[in-house]
PDB file of C-alpha atoms in Angstrom:
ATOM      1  CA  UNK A 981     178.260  40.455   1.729  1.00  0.00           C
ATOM      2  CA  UNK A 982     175.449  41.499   4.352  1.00  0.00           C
ATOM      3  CA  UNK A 983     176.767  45.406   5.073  1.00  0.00           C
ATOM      4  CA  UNK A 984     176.981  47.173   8.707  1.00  0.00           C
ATOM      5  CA  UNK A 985     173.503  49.379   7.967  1.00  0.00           C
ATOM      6  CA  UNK A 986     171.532  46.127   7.534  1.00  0.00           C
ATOM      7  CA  UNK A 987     173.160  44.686  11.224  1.00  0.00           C
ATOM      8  CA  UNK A 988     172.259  47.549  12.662  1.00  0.00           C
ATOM      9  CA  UNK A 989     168.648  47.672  11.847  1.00  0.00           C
ATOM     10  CA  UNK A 990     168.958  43.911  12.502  1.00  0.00           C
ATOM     11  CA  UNK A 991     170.626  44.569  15.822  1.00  0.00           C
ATOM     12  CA  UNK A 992     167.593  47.763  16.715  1.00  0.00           C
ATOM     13  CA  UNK A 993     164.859  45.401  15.996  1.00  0.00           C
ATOM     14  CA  UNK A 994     165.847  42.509  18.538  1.00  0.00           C
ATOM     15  CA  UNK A 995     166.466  44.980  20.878  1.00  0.00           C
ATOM     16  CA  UNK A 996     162.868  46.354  20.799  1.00  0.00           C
ATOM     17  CA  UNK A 997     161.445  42.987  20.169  1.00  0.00           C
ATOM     18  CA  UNK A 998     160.200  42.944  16.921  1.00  0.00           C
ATOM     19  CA  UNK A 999     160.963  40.736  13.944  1.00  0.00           C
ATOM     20  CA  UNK A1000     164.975  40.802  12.490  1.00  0.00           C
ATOM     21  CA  UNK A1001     165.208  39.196   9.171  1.00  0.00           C
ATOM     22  CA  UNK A1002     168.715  37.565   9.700  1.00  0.00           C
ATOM     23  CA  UNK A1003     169.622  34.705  11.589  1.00  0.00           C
ATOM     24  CA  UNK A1004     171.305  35.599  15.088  1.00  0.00           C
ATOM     25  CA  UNK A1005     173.896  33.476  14.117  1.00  0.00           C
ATOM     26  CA  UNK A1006     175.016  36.082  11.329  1.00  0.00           C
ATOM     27  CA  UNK A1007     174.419  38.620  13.019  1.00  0.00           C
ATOM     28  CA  UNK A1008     176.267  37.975  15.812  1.00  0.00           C
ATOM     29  CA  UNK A1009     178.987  36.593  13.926  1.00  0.00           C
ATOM     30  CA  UNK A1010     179.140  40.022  12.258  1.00  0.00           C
ATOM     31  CA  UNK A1011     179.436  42.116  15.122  1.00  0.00           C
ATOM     32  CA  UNK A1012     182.006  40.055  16.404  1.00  0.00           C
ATOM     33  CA  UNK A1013     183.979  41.196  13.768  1.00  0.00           C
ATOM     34  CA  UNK A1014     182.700  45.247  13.101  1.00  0.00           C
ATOM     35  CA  UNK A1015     183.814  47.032  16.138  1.00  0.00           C
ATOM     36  CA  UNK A1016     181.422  49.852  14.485  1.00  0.00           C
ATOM     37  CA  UNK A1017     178.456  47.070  14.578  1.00  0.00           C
ATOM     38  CA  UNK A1018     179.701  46.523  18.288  1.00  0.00           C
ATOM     39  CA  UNK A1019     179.980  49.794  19.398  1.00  0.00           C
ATOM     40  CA  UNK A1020     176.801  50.250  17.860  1.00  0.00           C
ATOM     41  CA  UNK A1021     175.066  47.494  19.867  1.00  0.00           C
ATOM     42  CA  UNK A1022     176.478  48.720  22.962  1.00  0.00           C
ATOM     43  CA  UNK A1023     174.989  52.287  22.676  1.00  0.00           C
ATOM     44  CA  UNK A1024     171.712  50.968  21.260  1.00  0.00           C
ATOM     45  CA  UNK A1025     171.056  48.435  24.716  1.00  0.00           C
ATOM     46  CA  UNK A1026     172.386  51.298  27.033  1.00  0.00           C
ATOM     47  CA  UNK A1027     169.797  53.749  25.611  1.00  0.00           C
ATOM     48  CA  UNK A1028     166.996  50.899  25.823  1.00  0.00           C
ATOM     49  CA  UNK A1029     167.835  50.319  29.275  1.00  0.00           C
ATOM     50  CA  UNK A1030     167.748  53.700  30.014  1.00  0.00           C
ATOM     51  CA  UNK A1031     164.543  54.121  28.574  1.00  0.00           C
ATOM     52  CA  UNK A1032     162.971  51.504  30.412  1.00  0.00           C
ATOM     53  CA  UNK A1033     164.388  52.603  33.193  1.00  0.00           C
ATOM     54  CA  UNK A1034     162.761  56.253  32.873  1.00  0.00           C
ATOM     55  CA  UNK A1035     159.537  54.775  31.317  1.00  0.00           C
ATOM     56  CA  UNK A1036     158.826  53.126  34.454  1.00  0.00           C
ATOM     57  CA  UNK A1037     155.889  54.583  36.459  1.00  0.00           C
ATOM     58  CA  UNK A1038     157.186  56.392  39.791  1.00  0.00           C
ATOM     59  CA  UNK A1039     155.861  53.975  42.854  1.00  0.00           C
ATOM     60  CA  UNK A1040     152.965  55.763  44.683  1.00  0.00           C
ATOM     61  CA  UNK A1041     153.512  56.193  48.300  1.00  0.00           C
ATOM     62  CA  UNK A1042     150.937  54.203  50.680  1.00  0.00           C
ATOM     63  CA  UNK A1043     149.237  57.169  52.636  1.00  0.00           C
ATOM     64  CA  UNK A1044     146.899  55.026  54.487  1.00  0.00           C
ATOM     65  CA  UNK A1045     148.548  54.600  57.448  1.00  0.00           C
ATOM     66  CA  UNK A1046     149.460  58.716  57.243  1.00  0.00           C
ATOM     67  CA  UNK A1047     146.225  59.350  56.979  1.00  0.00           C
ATOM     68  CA  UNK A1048     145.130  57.362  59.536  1.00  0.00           C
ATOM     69  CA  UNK A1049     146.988  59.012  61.984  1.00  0.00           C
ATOM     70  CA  UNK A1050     145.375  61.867  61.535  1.00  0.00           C
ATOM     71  CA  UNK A1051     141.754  61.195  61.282  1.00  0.00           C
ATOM     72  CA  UNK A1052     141.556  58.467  64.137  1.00  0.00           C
ATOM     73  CA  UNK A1053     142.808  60.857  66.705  1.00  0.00           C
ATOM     74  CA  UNK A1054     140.032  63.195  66.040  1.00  0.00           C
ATOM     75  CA  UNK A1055     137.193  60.740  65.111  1.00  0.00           C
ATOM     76  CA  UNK A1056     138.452  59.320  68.782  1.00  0.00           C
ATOM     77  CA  UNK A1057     138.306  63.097  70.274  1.00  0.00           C
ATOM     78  CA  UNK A1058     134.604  63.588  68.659  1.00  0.00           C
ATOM     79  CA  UNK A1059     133.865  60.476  69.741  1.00  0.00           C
ATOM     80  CA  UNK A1060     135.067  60.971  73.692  1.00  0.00           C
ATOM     81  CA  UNK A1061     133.359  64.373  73.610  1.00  0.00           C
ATOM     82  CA  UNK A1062     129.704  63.259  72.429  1.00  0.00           C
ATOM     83  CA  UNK A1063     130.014  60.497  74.923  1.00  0.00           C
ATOM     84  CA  UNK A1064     130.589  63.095  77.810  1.00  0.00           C
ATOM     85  CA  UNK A1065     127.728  65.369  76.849  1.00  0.00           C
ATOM     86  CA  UNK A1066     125.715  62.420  76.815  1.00  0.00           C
ATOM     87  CA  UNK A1067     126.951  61.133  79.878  1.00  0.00           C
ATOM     88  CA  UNK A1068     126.414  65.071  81.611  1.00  0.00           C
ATOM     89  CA  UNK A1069     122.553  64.604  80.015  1.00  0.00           C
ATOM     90  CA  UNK A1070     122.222  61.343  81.639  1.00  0.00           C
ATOM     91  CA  UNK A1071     123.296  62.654  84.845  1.00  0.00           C
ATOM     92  CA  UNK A1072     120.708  65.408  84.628  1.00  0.00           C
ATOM     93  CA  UNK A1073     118.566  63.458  83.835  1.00  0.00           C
ATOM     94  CA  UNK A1074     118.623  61.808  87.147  1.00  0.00           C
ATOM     95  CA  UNK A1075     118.494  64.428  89.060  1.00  0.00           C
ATOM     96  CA  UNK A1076     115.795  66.133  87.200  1.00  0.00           C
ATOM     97  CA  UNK A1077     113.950  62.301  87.466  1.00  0.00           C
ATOM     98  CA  UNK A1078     114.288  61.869  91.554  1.00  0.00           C
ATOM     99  CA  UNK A1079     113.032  65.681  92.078  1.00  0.00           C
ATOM    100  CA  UNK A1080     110.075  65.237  89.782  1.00  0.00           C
ATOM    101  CA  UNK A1081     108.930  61.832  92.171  1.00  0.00           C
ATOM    102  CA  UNK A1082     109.734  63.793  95.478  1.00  0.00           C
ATOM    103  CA  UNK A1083     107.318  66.542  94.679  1.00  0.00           C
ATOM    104  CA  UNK A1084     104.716  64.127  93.506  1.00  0.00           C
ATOM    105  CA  UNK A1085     105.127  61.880  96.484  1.00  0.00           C
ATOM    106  CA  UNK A1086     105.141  65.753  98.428  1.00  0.00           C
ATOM    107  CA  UNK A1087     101.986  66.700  96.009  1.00  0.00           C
ATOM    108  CA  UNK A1088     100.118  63.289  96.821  1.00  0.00           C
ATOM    109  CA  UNK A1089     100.826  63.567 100.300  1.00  0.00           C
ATOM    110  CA  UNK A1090      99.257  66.760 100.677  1.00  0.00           C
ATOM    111  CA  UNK A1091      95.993  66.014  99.014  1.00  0.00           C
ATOM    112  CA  UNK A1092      95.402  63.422 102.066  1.00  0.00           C
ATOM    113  CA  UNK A1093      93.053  64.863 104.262  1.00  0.00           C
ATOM    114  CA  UNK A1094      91.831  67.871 101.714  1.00  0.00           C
ATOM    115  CA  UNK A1095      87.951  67.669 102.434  1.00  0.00           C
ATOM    116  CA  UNK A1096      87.160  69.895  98.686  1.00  0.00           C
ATOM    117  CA  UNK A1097      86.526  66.581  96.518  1.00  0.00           C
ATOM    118  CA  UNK A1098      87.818  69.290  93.359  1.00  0.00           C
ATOM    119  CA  UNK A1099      90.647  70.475  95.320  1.00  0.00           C
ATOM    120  CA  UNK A1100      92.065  66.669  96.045  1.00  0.00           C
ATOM    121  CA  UNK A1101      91.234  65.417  92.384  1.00  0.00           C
ATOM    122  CA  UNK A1102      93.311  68.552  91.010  1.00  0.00           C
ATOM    123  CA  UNK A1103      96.316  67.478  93.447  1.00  0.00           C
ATOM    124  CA  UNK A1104      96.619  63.842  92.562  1.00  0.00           C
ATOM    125  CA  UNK A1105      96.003  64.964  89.245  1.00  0.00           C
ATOM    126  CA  UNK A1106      99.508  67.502  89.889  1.00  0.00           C
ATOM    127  CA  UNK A1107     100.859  64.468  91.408  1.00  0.00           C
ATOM    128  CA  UNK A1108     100.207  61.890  88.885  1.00  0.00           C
ATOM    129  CA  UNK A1109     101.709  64.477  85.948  1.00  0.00           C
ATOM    130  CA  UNK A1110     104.807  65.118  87.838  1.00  0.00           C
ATOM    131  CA  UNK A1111     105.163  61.012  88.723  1.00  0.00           C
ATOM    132  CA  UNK A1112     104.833  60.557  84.501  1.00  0.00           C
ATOM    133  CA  UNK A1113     107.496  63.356  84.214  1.00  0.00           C
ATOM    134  CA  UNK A1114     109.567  61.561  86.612  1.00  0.00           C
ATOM    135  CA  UNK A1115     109.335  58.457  85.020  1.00  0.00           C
ATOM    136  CA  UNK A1116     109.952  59.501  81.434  1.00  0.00           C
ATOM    137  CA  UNK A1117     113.303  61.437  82.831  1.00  0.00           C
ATOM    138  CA  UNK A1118     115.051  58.508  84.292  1.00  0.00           C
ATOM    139  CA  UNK A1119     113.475  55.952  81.596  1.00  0.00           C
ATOM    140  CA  UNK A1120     115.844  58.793  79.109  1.00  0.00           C
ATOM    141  CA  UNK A1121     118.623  58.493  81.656  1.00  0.00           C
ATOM    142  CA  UNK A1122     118.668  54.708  80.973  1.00  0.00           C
ATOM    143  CA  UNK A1123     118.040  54.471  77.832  1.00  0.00           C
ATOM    144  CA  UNK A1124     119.341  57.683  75.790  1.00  0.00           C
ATOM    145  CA  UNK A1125     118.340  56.749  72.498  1.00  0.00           C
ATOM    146  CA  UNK A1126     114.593  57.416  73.786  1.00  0.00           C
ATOM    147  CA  UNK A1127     115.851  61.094  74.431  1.00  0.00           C
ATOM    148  CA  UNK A1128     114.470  62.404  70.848  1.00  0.00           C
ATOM    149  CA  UNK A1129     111.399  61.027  71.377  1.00  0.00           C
ATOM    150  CA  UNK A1130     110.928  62.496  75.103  1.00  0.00           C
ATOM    151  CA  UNK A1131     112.183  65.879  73.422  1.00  0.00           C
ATOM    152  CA  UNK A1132     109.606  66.761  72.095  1.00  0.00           C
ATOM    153  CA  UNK A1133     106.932  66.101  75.016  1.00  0.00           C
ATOM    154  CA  UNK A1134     109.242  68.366  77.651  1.00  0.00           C
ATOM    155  CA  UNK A1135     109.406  70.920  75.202  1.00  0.00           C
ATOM    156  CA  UNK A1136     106.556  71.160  74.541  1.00  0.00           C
ATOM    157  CA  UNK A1137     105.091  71.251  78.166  1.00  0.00           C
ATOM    158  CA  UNK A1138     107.705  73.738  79.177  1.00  0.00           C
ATOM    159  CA  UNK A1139     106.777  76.004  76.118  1.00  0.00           C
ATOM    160  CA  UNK A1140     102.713  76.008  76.736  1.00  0.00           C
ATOM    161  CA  UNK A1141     103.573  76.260  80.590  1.00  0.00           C
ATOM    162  CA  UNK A1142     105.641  79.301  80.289  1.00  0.00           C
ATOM    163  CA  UNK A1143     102.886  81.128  77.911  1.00  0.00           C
ATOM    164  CA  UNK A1144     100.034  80.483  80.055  1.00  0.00           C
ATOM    165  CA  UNK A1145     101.409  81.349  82.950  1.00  0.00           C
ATOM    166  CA  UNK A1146     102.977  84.865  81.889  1.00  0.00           C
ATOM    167  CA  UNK A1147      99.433  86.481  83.793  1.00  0.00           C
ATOM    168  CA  UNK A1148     100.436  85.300  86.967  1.00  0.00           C
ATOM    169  CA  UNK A1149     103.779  85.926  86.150  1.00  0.00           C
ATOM    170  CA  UNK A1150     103.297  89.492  85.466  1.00  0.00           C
ATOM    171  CA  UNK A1151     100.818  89.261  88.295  1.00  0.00           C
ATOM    172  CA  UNK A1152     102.547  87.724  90.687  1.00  0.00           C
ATOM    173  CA  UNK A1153     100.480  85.683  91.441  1.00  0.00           C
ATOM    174  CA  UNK A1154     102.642  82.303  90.672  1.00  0.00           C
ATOM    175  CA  UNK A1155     104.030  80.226  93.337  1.00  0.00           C
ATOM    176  CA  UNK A1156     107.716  79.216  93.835  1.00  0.00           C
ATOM    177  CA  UNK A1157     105.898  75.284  93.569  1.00  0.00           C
ATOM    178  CA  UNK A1158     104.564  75.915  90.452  1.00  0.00           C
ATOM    179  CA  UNK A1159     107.703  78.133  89.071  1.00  0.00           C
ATOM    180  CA  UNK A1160     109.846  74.919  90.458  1.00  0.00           C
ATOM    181  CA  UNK A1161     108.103  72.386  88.136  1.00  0.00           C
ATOM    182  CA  UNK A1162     108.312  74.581  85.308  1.00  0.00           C
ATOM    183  CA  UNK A1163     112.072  74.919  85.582  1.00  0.00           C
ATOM    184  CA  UNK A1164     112.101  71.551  85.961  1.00  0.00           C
ATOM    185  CA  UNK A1165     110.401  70.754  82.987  1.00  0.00           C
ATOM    186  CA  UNK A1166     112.761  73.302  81.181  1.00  0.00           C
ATOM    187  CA  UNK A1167     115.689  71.462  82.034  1.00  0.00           C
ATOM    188  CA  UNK A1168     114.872  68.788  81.625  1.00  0.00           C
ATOM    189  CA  UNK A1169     113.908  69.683  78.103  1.00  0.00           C
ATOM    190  CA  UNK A1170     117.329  70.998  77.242  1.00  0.00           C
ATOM    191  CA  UNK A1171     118.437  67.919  78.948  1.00  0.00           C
ATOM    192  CA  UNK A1172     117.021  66.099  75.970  1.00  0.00           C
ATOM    193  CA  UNK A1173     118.178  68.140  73.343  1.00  0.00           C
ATOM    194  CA  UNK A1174     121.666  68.154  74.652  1.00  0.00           C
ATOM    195  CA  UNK A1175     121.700  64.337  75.012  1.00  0.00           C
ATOM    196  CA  UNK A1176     120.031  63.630  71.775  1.00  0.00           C
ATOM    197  CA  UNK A1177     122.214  66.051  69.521  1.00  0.00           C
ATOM    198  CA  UNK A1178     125.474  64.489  71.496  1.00  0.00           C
ATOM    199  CA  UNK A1179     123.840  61.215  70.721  1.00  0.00           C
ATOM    200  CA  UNK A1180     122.741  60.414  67.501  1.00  0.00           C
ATOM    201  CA  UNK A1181     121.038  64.192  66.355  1.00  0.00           C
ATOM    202  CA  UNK A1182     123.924  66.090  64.974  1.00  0.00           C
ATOM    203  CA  UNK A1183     124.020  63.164  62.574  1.00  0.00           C
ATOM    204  CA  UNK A1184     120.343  62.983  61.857  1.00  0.00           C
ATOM    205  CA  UNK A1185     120.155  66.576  61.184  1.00  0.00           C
ATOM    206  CA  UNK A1186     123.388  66.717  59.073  1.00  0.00           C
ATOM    207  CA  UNK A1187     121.576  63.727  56.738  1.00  0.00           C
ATOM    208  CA  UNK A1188     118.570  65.565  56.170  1.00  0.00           C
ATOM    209  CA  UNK A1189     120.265  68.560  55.182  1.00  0.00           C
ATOM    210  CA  UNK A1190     122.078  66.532  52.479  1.00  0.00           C
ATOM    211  CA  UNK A1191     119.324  65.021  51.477  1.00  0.00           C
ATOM    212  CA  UNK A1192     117.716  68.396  51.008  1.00  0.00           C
ATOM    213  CA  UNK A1193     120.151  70.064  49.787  1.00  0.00           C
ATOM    214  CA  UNK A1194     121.424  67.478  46.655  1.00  0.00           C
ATOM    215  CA  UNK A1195     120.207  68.623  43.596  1.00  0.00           C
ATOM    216  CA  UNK A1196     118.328  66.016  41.730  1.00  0.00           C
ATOM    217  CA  UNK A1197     119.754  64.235  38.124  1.00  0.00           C
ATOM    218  CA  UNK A1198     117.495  65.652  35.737  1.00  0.00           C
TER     219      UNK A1198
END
């Protein structure tokens, strides 16, 4: 005579999948008969389903397309902005570029006719450095991603202009032609600096402070 407490460990096993030790056939033909074995059963598979049911890890929400929602909108804003400083650098650029070759055409027009030898060499010499400045402001204009290597050149030649000429500053001595092509120089200087941090610099700059800044794995 197989007794209830031996169905019911029977009956707990095959629910959880593990070995039962009677044949289904007995079992089953016991429960059909012990409405405690059946009520049994019938509690037992509504707690395993309910623990299944619970056991089951929550579904994590798909975020991508929250996030982005967010991030494209400004990556598109940064994005639009750089391209208009850039664009406003180009632009003055140009301007910068076609008054730098209409005071050397101006400068090599007046050295015609000059009879001091020294005096006409030292105008086409004024002539030819404002032609070069010319041509390296439009040559950014066209091609911006030449603007960090110009950079450094304008600066340069606005920064040593401005320091050698404080004297005749001070003096007075300077004339508005030779203040002109240094606030030429100067813009176009920041120009360049605008254009190439719009460009491609704030990124540059921003690696090679990481860089710098990691610590190294010991």
């Amino acid at each position: 005579m197989i007794e209830c407490t031996q169905v019911q460990a029977a009956l707990s096993a095959r629910l959880d999948g593990e070995p039962v030790g009677l044949d289904d056939d007995v079992i089953d033909a016991h429960v059909s008969g012990c409405q405690q074995c059946a009520t049994f059963l019938e509690r037992a598979a509504l707690l395993n389903r309910s623990l299944s049911i619970n056991s089951q890890p929550a579904a994590i929400p798909d975020l991508s397309d929250a996030i982005l929602s967010t991030v494209e909108p400004e990556f598109r804003r940064q994005a639009a902005s750089r391209a208009a400083w850039v664009m406003a650098a180009r632009a003055l650029l140009v301007v910068v570029g076609v008054l730098f070759v209409w005071f050397g055409v101006r400068t090599f027009a007046g050295s015609i006719g000059v009879e001091d030898p020294q005096t006409q060499a030292l105008a086409l010499d004024a002539a030819a450095v404002r032609m070069t400045l010319a041509f390296g402001a439009l040559f950014a204009a066209w091609r911006p991603g030449a603007m960090g290597y110009l950079m450094p050149m304008y600066g340069a030649l606005f920064a040593f202009s401005v320091g050698l000429r404080v004297r005749d500053v001070l003096l007075g001595t300077i004339t508005v032609g030779e203040v002109t092509f240094i606030a030429l120089v100067g813009v176009a200087a920041v120009a360049l600096v605008v254009g190439w941090m719009a460009n491609s610099g704030a990124v540059a700059i921003r690696q090679m402070w990481q860089t710098l800044s990691a610590t190294p794995r010991g």
